[in-house]
């Protein structure tokens, strides 16, 4: 497999989402996971979704990796308000939120398509979760994730 990389910054932001184009034989864009309000007293996690969309001009096998974010760890990515205020969260490849979407390091997985359909947009959901009962102050919490398509 030819190892070309297209990098895209995926904003994981409370109440906000971003999308950016990429270059080369594939294009990629993303809709960030917008978690909205977090209730520190709720015993239920906050689950929200985003997506990555790609379109390739050839049926070359592709993989899509998501970075660790600014925390530098796949186990408990962190949304940060400032240096002392954080919320644990993670991004998953499956709706059951059991497969952490990463780059195959540690216990993570990534999206694989051995024969992508050419010339059409293919959208892959990103399943996000903030675990319940975390102590957090009021404000906007953000993280920045890089999505990389390898083909």
PDB file of C-alpha atoms in Angstrom, residues 15-104:
ATOM      1  CA  UNK A  15     -21.141  23.509  21.368  1.00  0.00           C
ATOM      2  CA  UNK A  16     -19.015  23.765  18.183  1.00  0.00           C
ATOM      3  CA  UNK A  17     -17.835  21.644  15.222  1.00  0.00           C
ATOM      4  CA  UNK A  18     -15.433  22.192  12.295  1.00  0.00           C
ATOM      5  CA  UNK A  19     -14.714  20.774   8.861  1.00  0.00           C
ATOM      6  CA  UNK A  20     -11.611  21.182   6.687  1.00  0.00           C
ATOM      7  CA  UNK A  21     -10.646  19.831   3.250  1.00  0.00           C
ATOM      8  CA  UNK A  22      -7.544  17.751   2.541  1.00  0.00           C
ATOM      9  CA  UNK A  23      -5.337  17.213  -0.541  1.00  0.00           C
ATOM     10  CA  UNK A  24      -4.179  14.500  -3.023  1.00  0.00           C
ATOM     11  CA  UNK A  25      -6.027  11.441  -4.435  1.00  0.00           C
ATOM     12  CA  UNK A  26      -8.513  11.416  -1.574  1.00  0.00           C
ATOM     13  CA  UNK A  27     -10.400  14.232   0.097  1.00  0.00           C
ATOM     14  CA  UNK A  28     -11.409  14.162   3.736  1.00  0.00           C
ATOM     15  CA  UNK A  29     -13.605  16.360   5.903  1.00  0.00           C
ATOM     16  CA  UNK A  30     -14.966  16.087   9.404  1.00  0.00           C
ATOM     17  CA  UNK A  31     -17.882  17.163  11.526  1.00  0.00           C
ATOM     18  CA  UNK A  32     -16.713  17.531  15.110  1.00  0.00           C
ATOM     19  CA  UNK A  33     -18.440  15.956  18.078  1.00  0.00           C
ATOM     20  CA  UNK A  34     -20.441  18.698  19.813  1.00  0.00           C
ATOM     21  CA  UNK A  35     -21.251  17.382  23.285  1.00  0.00           C
ATOM     22  CA  UNK A  36     -23.347  20.348  24.384  1.00  0.00           C
ATOM     23  CA  UNK A  37     -24.042  20.855  28.085  1.00  0.00           C
ATOM     24  CA  UNK A  38     -22.605  18.474  30.687  1.00  0.00           C
ATOM     25  CA  UNK A  39     -24.492  17.881  33.952  1.00  0.00           C
ATOM     26  CA  UNK A  40     -22.012  16.939  36.685  1.00  0.00           C
ATOM     27  CA  UNK A  41     -24.842  15.420  38.752  1.00  0.00           C
ATOM     28  CA  UNK A  42     -26.234  13.134  36.043  1.00  0.00           C
ATOM     29  CA  UNK A  43     -25.513   9.418  36.404  1.00  0.00           C
ATOM     30  CA  UNK A  44     -25.720   9.007  32.611  1.00  0.00           C
ATOM     31  CA  UNK A  45     -22.816   9.611  30.216  1.00  0.00           C
ATOM     32  CA  UNK A  46     -23.141  12.213  27.475  1.00  0.00           C
ATOM     33  CA  UNK A  47     -23.099  10.483  24.075  1.00  0.00           C
ATOM     34  CA  UNK A  48     -22.876  12.507  20.864  1.00  0.00           C
ATOM     35  CA  UNK A  49     -21.744  11.789  17.330  1.00  0.00           C
ATOM     36  CA  UNK A  50     -19.621  13.412  14.641  1.00  0.00           C
ATOM     37  CA  UNK A  51     -18.306  12.046  11.365  1.00  0.00           C
ATOM     38  CA  UNK A  52     -15.421  11.751   8.951  1.00  0.00           C
ATOM     39  CA  UNK A  53     -16.220  11.836   5.230  1.00  0.00           C
ATOM     40  CA  UNK A  54     -13.782  10.813   2.523  1.00  0.00           C
ATOM     41  CA  UNK A  55     -13.809  10.482  -1.253  1.00  0.00           C
ATOM     42  CA  UNK A  56     -11.054   8.700  -3.195  1.00  0.00           C
ATOM     43  CA  UNK A  57     -10.364   8.575  -6.913  1.00  0.00           C
ATOM     44  CA  UNK A  58      -9.043   5.005  -6.838  1.00  0.00           C
ATOM     45  CA  UNK A  59     -10.025   1.803  -5.054  1.00  0.00           C
ATOM     46  CA  UNK A  60      -6.726   1.688  -3.161  1.00  0.00           C
ATOM     47  CA  UNK A  61      -7.153   0.353   0.403  1.00  0.00           C
ATOM     48  CA  UNK A  62      -7.412   3.125   2.995  1.00  0.00           C
ATOM     49  CA  UNK A  63      -7.238   3.473   6.743  1.00  0.00           C
ATOM     50  CA  UNK A  64      -8.267   6.447   8.874  1.00  0.00           C
ATOM     51  CA  UNK A  65      -6.533   7.125  12.195  1.00  0.00           C
ATOM     52  CA  UNK A  66      -7.545   9.601  14.897  1.00  0.00           C
ATOM     53  CA  UNK A  67      -4.872  11.166  17.100  1.00  0.00           C
ATOM     54  CA  UNK A  68      -4.727  11.189  20.882  1.00  0.00           C
ATOM     55  CA  UNK A  69      -5.605  14.859  21.108  1.00  0.00           C
ATOM     56  CA  UNK A  70      -3.845  17.398  23.269  1.00  0.00           C
ATOM     57  CA  UNK A  71      -3.679  15.040  26.267  1.00  0.00           C
ATOM     58  CA  UNK A  72      -1.354  12.618  24.444  1.00  0.00           C
ATOM     59  CA  UNK A  73      -3.272   9.491  25.487  1.00  0.00           C
ATOM     60  CA  UNK A  74      -5.978   7.372  23.915  1.00  0.00           C
ATOM     61  CA  UNK A  75      -7.122   6.096  27.286  1.00  0.00           C
ATOM     62  CA  UNK A  76      -9.039   9.065  28.601  1.00  0.00           C
ATOM     63  CA  UNK A  77      -8.691  11.772  26.013  1.00  0.00           C
ATOM     64  CA  UNK A  78      -9.289  15.087  27.774  1.00  0.00           C
ATOM     65  CA  UNK A  79     -11.494  18.049  27.005  1.00  0.00           C
ATOM     66  CA  UNK A  80      -9.817  21.044  28.625  1.00  0.00           C
ATOM     67  CA  UNK A  81     -11.117  24.377  29.820  1.00  0.00           C
ATOM     68  CA  UNK A  82      -7.731  25.413  31.233  1.00  0.00           C
ATOM     69  CA  UNK A  83      -4.755  23.781  32.961  1.00  0.00           C
ATOM     70  CA  UNK A  84      -6.764  22.693  36.004  1.00  0.00           C
ATOM     71  CA  UNK A  85     -10.221  21.937  34.540  1.00  0.00           C
ATOM     72  CA  UNK A  86     -10.648  18.811  32.398  1.00  0.00           C
ATOM     73  CA  UNK A  87     -13.282  16.281  31.404  1.00  0.00           C
ATOM     74  CA  UNK A  88     -12.392  12.731  30.380  1.00  0.00           C
ATOM     75  CA  UNK A  89     -13.952  11.637  27.085  1.00  0.00           C
ATOM     76  CA  UNK A  90     -13.287   9.309  24.203  1.00  0.00           C
ATOM     77  CA  UNK A  91     -14.072   8.678  20.544  1.00  0.00           C
ATOM     78  CA  UNK A  92     -15.205   5.286  19.282  1.00  0.00           C
ATOM     79  CA  UNK A  93     -15.581   3.497  15.990  1.00  0.00           C
ATOM     80  CA  UNK A  94     -18.688   1.573  17.113  1.00  0.00           C
ATOM     81  CA  UNK A  95     -22.087   2.671  18.434  1.00  0.00           C
ATOM     82  CA  UNK A  96     -21.613   0.488  21.521  1.00  0.00           C
ATOM     83  CA  UNK A  97     -18.595   2.654  22.380  1.00  0.00           C
ATOM     84  CA  UNK A  98     -16.260  -0.289  23.016  1.00  0.00           C
ATOM     85  CA  UNK A  99     -13.673   0.221  20.218  1.00  0.00           C
ATOM     86  CA  UNK A 100     -11.547   3.318  20.877  1.00  0.00           C
ATOM     87  CA  UNK A 101     -10.747   5.001  17.549  1.00  0.00           C
ATOM     88  CA  UNK A 102      -7.006   5.591  17.391  1.00  0.00           C
ATOM     89  CA  UNK A 103      -4.081   4.390  15.295  1.00  0.00           C
ATOM     90  CA  UNK A 104      -3.819   0.689  16.311  1.00  0.00           C
TER      91      UNK A 104
END
